[in-house]
XYZ file of C-alpha atoms in Angstrom:
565
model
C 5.353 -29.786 -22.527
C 4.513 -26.149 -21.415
C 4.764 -27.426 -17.994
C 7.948 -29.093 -18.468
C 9.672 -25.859 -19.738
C 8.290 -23.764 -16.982
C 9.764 -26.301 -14.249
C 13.008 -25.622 -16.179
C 13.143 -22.727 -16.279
C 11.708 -22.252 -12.517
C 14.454 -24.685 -11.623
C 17.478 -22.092 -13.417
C 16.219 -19.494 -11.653
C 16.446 -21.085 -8.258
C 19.747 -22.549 -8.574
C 21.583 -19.722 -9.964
C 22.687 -18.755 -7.033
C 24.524 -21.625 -5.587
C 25.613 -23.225 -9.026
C 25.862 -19.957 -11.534
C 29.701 -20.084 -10.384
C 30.245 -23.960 -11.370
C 30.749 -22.763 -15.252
C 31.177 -26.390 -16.641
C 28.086 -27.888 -14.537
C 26.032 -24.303 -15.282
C 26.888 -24.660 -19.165
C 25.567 -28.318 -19.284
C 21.933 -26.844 -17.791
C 21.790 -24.352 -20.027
C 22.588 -25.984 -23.259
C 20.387 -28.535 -22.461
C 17.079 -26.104 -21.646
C 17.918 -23.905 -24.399
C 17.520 -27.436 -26.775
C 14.270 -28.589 -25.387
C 12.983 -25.079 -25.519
C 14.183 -25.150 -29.758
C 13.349 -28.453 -29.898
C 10.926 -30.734 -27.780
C 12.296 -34.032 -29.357
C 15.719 -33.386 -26.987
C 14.118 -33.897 -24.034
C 15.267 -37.563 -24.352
C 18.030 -37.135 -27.627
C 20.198 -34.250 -26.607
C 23.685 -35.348 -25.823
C 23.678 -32.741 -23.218
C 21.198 -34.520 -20.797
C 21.899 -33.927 -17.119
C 20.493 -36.171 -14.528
C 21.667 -33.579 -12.046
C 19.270 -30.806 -13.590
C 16.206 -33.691 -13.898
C 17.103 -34.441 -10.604
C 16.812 -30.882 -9.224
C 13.263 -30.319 -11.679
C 12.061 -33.562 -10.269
C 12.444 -31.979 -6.897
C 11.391 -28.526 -7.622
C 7.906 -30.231 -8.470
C 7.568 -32.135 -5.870
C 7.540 -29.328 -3.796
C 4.927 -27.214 -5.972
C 3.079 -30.304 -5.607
C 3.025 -30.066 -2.032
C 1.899 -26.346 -2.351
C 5.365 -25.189 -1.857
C 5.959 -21.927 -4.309
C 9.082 -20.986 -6.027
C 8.666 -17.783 -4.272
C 8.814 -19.066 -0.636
C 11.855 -21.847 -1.719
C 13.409 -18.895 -3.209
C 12.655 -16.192 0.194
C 14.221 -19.066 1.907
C 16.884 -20.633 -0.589
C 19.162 -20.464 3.002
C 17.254 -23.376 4.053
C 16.622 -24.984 1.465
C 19.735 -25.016 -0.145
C 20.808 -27.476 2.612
C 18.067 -29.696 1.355
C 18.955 -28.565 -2.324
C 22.768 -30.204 -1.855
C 21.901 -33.377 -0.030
C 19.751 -34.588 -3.488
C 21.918 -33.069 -5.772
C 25.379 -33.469 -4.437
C 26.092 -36.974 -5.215
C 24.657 -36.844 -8.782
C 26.860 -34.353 -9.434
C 29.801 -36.188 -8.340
C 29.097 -39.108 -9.955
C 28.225 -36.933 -13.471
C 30.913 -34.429 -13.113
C 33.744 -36.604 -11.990
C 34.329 -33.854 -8.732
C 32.807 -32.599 -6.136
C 30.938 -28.595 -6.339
C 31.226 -26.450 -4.131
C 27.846 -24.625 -3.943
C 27.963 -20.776 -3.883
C 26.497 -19.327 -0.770
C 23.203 -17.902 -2.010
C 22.659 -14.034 -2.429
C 18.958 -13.444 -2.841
C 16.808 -12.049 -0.310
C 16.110 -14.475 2.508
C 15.115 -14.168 6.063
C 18.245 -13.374 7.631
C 18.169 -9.813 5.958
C 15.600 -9.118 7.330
C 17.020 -7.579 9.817
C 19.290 -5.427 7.756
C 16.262 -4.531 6.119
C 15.032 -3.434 9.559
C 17.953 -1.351 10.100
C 17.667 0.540 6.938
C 14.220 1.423 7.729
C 14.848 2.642 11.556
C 17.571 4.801 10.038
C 15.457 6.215 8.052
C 16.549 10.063 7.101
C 14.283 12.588 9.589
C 12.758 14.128 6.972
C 9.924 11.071 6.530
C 7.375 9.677 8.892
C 6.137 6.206 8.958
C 2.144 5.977 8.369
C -0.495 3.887 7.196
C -0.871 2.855 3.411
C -3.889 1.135 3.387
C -6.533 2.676 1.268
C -8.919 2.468 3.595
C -6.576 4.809 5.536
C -6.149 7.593 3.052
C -9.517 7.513 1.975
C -10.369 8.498 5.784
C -8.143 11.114 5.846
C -8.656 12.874 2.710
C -12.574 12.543 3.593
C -11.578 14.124 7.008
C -9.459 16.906 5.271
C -12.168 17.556 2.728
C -14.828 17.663 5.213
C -16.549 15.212 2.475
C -19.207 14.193 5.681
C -22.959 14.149 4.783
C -25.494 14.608 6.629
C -27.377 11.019 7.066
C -31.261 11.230 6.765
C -31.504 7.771 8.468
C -28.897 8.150 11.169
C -29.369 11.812 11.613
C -25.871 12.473 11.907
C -22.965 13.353 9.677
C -21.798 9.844 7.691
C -18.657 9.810 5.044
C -18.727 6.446 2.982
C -15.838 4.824 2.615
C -15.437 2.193 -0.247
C -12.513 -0.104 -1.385
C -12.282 -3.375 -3.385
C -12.396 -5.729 -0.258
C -14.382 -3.530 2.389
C -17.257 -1.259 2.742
C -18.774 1.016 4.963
C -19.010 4.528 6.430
C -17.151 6.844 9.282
C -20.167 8.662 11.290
C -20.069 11.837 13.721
C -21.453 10.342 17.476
C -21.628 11.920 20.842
C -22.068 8.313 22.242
C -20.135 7.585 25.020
C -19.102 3.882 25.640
C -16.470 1.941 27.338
C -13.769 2.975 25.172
C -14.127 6.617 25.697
C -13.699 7.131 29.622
C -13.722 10.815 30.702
C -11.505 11.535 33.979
C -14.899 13.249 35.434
C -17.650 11.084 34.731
C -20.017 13.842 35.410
C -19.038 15.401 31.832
C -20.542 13.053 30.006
C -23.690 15.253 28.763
C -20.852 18.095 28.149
C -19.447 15.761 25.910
C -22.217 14.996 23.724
C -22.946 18.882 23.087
C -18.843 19.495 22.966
C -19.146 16.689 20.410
C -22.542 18.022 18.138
C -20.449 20.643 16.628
C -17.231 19.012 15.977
C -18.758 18.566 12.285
C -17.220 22.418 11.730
C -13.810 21.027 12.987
C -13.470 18.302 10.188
C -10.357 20.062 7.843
C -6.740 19.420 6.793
C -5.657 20.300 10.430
C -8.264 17.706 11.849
C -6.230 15.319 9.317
C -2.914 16.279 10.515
C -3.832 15.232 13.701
C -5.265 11.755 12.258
C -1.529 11.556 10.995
C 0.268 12.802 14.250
C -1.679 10.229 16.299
C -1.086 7.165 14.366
C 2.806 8.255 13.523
C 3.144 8.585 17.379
C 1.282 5.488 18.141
C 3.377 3.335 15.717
C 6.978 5.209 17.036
C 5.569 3.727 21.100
C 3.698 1.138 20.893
C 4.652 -2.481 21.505
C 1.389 -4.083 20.832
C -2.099 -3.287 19.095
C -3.898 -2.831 22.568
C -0.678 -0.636 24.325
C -2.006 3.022 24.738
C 0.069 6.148 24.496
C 0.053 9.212 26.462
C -1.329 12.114 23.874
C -1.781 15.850 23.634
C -2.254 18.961 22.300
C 1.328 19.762 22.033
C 2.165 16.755 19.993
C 0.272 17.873 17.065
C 1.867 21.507 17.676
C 5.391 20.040 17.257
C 4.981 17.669 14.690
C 3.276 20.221 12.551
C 6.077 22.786 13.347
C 3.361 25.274 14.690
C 4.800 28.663 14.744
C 5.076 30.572 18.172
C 4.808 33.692 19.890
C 7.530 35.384 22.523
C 7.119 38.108 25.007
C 10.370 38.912 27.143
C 11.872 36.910 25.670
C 9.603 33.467 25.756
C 8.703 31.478 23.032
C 4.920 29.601 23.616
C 2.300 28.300 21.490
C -0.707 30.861 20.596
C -3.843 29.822 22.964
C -5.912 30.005 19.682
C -3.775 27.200 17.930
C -3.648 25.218 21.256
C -7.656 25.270 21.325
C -7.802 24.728 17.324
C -5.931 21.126 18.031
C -8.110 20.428 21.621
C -11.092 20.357 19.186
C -9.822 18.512 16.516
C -8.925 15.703 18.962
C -12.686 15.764 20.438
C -13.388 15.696 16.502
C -11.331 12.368 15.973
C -12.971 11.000 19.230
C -16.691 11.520 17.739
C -15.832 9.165 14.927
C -17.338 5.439 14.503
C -16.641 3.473 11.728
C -20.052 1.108 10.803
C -18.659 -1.793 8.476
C -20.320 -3.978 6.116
C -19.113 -7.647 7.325
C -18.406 -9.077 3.951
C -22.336 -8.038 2.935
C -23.417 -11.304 4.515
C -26.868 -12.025 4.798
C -28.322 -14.103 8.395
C -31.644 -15.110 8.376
C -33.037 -14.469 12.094
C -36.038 -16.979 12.306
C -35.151 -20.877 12.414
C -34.879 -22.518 8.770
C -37.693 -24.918 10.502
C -40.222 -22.321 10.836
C -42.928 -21.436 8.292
C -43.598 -18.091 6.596
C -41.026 -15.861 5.159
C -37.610 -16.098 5.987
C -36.286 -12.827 7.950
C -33.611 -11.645 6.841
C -30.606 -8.860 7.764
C -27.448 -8.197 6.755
C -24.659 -7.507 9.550
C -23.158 -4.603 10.528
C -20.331 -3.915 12.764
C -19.523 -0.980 14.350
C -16.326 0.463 15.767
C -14.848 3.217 17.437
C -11.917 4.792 15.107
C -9.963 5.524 18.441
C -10.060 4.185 21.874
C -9.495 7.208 24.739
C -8.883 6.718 28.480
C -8.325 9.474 31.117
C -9.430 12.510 28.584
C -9.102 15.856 30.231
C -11.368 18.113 28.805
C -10.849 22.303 28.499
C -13.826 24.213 29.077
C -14.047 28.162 28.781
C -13.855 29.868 31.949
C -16.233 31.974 31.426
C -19.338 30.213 29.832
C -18.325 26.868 31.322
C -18.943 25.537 27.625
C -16.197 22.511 26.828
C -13.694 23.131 23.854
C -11.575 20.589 23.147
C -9.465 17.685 24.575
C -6.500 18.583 26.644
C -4.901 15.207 26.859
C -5.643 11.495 27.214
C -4.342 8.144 26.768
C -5.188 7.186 23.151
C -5.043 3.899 20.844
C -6.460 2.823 17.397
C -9.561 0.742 17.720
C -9.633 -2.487 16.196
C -10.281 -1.156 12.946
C -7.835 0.998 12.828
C -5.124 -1.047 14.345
C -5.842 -3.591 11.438
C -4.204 -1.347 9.109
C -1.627 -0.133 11.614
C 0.051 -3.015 13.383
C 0.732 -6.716 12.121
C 1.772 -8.780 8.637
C -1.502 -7.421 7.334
C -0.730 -3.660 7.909
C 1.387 -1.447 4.847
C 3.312 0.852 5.855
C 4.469 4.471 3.760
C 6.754 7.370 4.384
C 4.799 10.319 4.516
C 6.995 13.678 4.487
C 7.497 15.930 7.217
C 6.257 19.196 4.931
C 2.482 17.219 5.076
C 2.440 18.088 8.469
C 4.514 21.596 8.283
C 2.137 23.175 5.862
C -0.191 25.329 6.954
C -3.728 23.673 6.945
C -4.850 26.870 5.530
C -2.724 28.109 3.351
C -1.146 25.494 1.433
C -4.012 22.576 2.690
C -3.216 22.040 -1.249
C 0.596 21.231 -0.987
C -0.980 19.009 2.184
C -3.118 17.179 -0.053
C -0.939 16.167 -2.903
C 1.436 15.234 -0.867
C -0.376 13.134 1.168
C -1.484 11.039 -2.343
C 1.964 11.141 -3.506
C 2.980 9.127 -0.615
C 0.664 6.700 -0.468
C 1.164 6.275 -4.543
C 4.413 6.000 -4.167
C 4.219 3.227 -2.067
C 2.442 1.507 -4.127
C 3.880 2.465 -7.545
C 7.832 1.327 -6.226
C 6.061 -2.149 -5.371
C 5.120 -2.461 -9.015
C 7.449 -0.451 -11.092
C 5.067 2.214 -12.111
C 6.693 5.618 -11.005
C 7.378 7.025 -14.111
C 3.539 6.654 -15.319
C 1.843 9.898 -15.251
C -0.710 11.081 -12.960
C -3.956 12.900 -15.128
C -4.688 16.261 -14.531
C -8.347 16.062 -14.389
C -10.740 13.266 -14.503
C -12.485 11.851 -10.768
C -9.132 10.710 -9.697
C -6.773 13.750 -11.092
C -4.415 15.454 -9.770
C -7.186 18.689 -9.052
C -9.293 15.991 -8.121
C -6.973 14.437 -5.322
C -6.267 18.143 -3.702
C -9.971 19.318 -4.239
C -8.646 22.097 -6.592
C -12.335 23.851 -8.609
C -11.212 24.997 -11.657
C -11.613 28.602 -11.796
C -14.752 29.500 -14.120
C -13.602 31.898 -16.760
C -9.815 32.014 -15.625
C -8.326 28.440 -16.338
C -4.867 29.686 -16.743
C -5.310 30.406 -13.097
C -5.733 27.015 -12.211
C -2.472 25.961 -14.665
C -0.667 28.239 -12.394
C -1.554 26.818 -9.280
C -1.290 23.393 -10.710
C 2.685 24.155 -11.524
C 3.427 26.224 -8.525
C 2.408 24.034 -6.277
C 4.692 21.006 -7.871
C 7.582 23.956 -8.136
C 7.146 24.197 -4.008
C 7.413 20.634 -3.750
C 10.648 20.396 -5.471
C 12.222 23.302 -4.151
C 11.375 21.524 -1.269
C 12.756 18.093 -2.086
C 9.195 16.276 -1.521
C 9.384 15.096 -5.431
C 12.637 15.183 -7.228
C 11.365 16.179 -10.533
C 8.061 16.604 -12.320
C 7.153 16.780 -16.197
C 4.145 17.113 -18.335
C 3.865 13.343 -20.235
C 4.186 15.247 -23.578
C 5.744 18.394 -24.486
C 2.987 21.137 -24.447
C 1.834 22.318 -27.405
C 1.230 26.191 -26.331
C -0.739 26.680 -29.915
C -3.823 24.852 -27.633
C -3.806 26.839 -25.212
C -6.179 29.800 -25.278
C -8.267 27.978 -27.579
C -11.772 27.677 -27.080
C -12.820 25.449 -24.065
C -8.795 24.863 -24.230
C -8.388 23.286 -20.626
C -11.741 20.973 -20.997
C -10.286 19.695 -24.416
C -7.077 20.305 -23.967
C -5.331 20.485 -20.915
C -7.144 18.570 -18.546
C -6.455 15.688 -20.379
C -2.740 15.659 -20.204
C -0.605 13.707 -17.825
C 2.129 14.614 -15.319
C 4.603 12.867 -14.085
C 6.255 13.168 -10.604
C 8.891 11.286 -9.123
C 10.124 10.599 -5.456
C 13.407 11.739 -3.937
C 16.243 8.858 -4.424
C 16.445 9.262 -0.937
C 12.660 8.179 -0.315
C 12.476 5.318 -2.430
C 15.619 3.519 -1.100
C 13.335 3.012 2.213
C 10.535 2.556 1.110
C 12.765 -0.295 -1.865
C 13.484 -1.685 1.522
C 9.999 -2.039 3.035
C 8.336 -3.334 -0.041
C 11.179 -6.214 -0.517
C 10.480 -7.254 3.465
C 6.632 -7.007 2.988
C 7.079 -9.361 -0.441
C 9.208 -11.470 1.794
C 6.638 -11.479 5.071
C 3.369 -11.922 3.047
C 4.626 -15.063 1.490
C 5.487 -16.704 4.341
C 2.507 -15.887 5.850
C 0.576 -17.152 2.528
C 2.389 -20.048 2.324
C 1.160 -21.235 5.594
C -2.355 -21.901 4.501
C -1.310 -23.518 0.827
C -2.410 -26.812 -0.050
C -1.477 -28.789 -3.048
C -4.802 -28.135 -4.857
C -4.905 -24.562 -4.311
C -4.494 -21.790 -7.212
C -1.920 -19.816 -5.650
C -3.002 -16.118 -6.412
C -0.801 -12.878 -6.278
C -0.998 -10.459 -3.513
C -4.516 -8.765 -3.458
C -5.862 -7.239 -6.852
C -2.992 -9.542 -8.699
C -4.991 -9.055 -12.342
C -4.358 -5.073 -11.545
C -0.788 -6.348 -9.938
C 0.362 -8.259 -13.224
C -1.233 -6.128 -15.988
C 1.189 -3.002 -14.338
C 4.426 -5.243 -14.670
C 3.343 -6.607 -17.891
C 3.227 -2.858 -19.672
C 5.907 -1.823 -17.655
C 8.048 -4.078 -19.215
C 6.166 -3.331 -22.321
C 6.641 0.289 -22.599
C 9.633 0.381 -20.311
C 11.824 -2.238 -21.475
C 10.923 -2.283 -24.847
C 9.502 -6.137 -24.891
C 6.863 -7.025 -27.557
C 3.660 -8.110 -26.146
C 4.764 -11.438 -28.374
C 8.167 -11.645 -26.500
C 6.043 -10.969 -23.027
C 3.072 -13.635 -24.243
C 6.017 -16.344 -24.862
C 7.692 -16.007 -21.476
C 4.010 -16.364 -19.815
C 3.586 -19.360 -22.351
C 0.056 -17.525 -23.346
C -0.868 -16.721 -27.193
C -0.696 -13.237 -27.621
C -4.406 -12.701 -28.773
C -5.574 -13.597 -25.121
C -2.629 -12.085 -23.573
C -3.828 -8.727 -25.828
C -7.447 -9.734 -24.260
C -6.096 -10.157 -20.503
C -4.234 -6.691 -20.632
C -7.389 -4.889 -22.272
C -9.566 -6.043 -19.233
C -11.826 -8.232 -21.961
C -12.191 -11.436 -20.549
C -15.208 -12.314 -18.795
C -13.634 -14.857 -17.235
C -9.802 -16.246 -16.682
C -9.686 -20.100 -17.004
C -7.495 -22.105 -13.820
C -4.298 -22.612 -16.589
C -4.398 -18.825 -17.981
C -4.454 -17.952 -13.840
C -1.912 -20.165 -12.861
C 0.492 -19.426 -16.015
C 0.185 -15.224 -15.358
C 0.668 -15.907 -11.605
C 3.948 -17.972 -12.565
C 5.156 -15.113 -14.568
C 4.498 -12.509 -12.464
C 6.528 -14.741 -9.201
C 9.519 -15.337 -11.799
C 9.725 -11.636 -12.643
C 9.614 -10.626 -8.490
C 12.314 -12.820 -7.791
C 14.427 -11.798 -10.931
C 13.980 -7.937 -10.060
C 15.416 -9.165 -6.304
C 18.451 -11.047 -8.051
């Protein structure tokens, strides 16, 4: 019967918008889901039965049957609304005694997409578009950090990089390949010693550059293997680089220009060594006695592909310093996360760039996290939780703030001066402590371990910011389903977008905590009992069974097309 009710209710939400407006037929449905739901016994009694709505449910599970989603019927109700009318119309006729008109529908479907499209390219000038993978940022805050260690095995400077689906590590090489081709070939032993002490160059102006290359390279290109023409002076304008004059002239200073040159050679040096899925081969033939030989594979990839560098060298000691210009793409790691249905996409703000590295390399980081957060919060209605202070992933954490031994109101200071900037700036529109401070605490003994370091803050975006990026996420929903719903079959456990149990525990305390729902109310409309919905949310069970799966994912699709409504 569970099943039964969920096809009703699935079926509701589809049709509402091309038969909400038909009160009398709208009514009937209704009245006769709201009895079965009271009462299972009027599935066959109620005097309200409509073969129209059976007819529609029958239809709607045919279609999940076929491995058809309410999602993807729903992202494309345009279409399908056609197909919708030609079972329904003539039941309705025949039950109604006239003939419906069916409301155009007003969801999200493909031909908004390129409104959509247009919103984003209009995008204010005050945001640029960059990667949000986490693979990405975890990269660039390694880069800005300077978090690279030297490798006993490798001999060479390594930064691991780890997410839930991929691991492996970014490593400092002078090698010189095919996809780094110097305009004099003789420079290619320069190059390895130019590239031995990039290590030194590896900062929150090495990461700017990261971000100025990839923001330039998505603005050009056309494809994933296009190259752009790149240089020095890019990053100088982008990051608002102040300049010098003399009679008159404004130019860049040479030690800024030379600062960038070797930050580029620094971005060159890196390879990124993946783990492929930690899959084992075994070398020697399954025929052969003895012990099996087995590796595991590795793949290795250059983070950036460069053609026609021109390299600076110093007049005077002929030693090379940098890279002038060259023609510069993503490798195919990099493009992975940059270009294509797979690739996420945030707005990072100008200031991340403006800021001095030096100076406020601080204001760099956080903002920098913010964004990609962001991005990710507004998918699943999380802004308003709060970001801890301290703890590995804290806010100190994230912009590689020390606490200062002995003089922790110090570090308060900087902590709320440095969200003050941003919102005198407009990066965030407002920020908060969680909970109201009690001042009694601090000063205590050990008061910021105990105390303050354990509070939460929470920031929010401009309006302005999340309109786009509202925009982006809705398209990406829209883009990833289709894409999904190529490969369904009618067996297949359709899952939520990658990490769904994370994905669906969010929404479910959002609407929790946010829109006051009882974990009772919340268990009902999921059609779970509220002990193992208590046990889901709590992270406590070992494993989830094929009907809890399929019932959460159910939710969870219902909710994203109601929030679209």
């Amino acid at each position: 019967m569970e099943k039964v009710l969920a096809l009703f209710s699935d079926a509701l939400l589809l049709a509402a918008p091309i038969y909400e407006e038909n009160k009398q037929l709208w009514a009937k449905w209704q009245k006769y889901y709201n009895e079965v739901q009271e009462n299972h016994d009027k599935l066959v009694t109620s005097a309200n039965i409509s073969p129209s709505f059976s007819t529609l449910v029958s239809w709607l599970g045919q279609k999940q049957e076929q491995g058809i989603s309410l999602l993807h019927i729903y992202a494309n109700l345009d279409k399908y609304k056609i197909e919708i009318q030609n079972v329904l119309d003539k039941i309705i006729e025949q039950e109604f005694g006239e003939k419906f008109e069916a409301a155009e529908p007003t969801q999200i479907s493909n031909p908004e997409h390129g409104h959509i499209e247009e919103r984003i390219a209009d995008m204010p000038d005050e945001y640029y578009p960059v990667s949000n993978d986490a693979m990405y940022y975890q990269l660039r805050d390694g880069i800005a950090k300077n978090q690279f260690e030297e490798d006993e095995a490798a001999a060479k400077p390594v930064l691991p990089l780890e997410t839930k689906n991929s691991s492996g590590v970014a490593q400092l090489s002078s090698h010189k390949d095919e996809d780094l081709r110097l305009v004099n070939t003789n420079e290619a032993e320069r190059w390895s010693i130019l590239v031995d002490g990039v290590i030194s160059n590896m900062d929150d102006l090495t990461a700017d550059c990261l971000d100025t290359i990839t923001i330039q390279w998505l603005n050009q290109a056309k494809s994933p293997d296009e190259f752009i023409d790149f240089s020095y002076e890019n990053v100088l304008e982008l990051c608002n680089m102040p300049k010098a004059s003399a009679n008159g002239v404004e130019y860049y200073r040479a030690e800024d220009k030379i600062k960038v040159a070797q930050r580029i050679a620094a971005l060159a040096s890196i390879f990124i060594y993946l783990n492929d899925d930690n899959e084992v081969v075994v070398l020697n033939d399954q025929a052969e006695t003895g012990e099996k030989f087995e590796v595991k594979r590795e793949v290795i990839k250059r983070l950036f592909v460069l053609d026609s560098v021109v390299l600076w060298r110093d007049k005077n000691t002929n030693e090379y310093m940098g890279i002038e210009s060259c023609k510069i793409k993503p490798g195919s790691f990099l493009s992975g996360y940059l270009y294509g249905s797979n690739s996420t996409t945030a707005l990072l703000s100008k200031k991340a760039l403006e800021y001095n590295s030096y100076r406020h390399k601080f204001h760099k980081r956080l903002i920098r996290y913010l964004s990609w957060q962001w991005r990710i919060r507004q998918q699943y209605s999380t802004l308003k939780r709060p970001y801890s202070i301290g703890g590995e992933k804290g806010l100190l954490s994230v912009m590689g703030i020390t606490p200062t031994k002995g003089r922790p109101t110090r570090t308060r200071e900087q902590l709320e001066n440095i969200l003050n900037d941003l919102e005198k700036e407009n990066v965030i529109s407002h920020w908060a402590y969680a909970e109201e401070l009690d001042e009694t605490k601090i000063g205590e003994r050990n008061w910021f371990k105990n105390y303050y370091s354990k509070l939460g803050i929470i920031i929010l975006p401009p309006k302005e910011l999340m309109n786009n990026i509202d925009s982006m996420v809705k398209k990406k929903a829209i883009d990833m389903q289709e894409k999904q719903e190529d490969h369904y079959i009618a067996e297949t456990v359709k899952q939520t977008p990658e990490g769904s149990e994370d994905v669906i525990r969010e929404k479910i305390m959002y609407q929790h905590m946010h829109q006051n729902k009882t974990m009772r109310e919340i268990a009902d409309e999921i059609g779970l009992s509220p002990a193992t919905l208590s046990r889901f949310c709590n992270n406590k069970m070992k494993r989830i069974s094929k009907s809890v799966n399929e019932k959460l994912n159910k939710w969870y699709e219902r909710q994203m097309i109601i929030e679209s409504m």
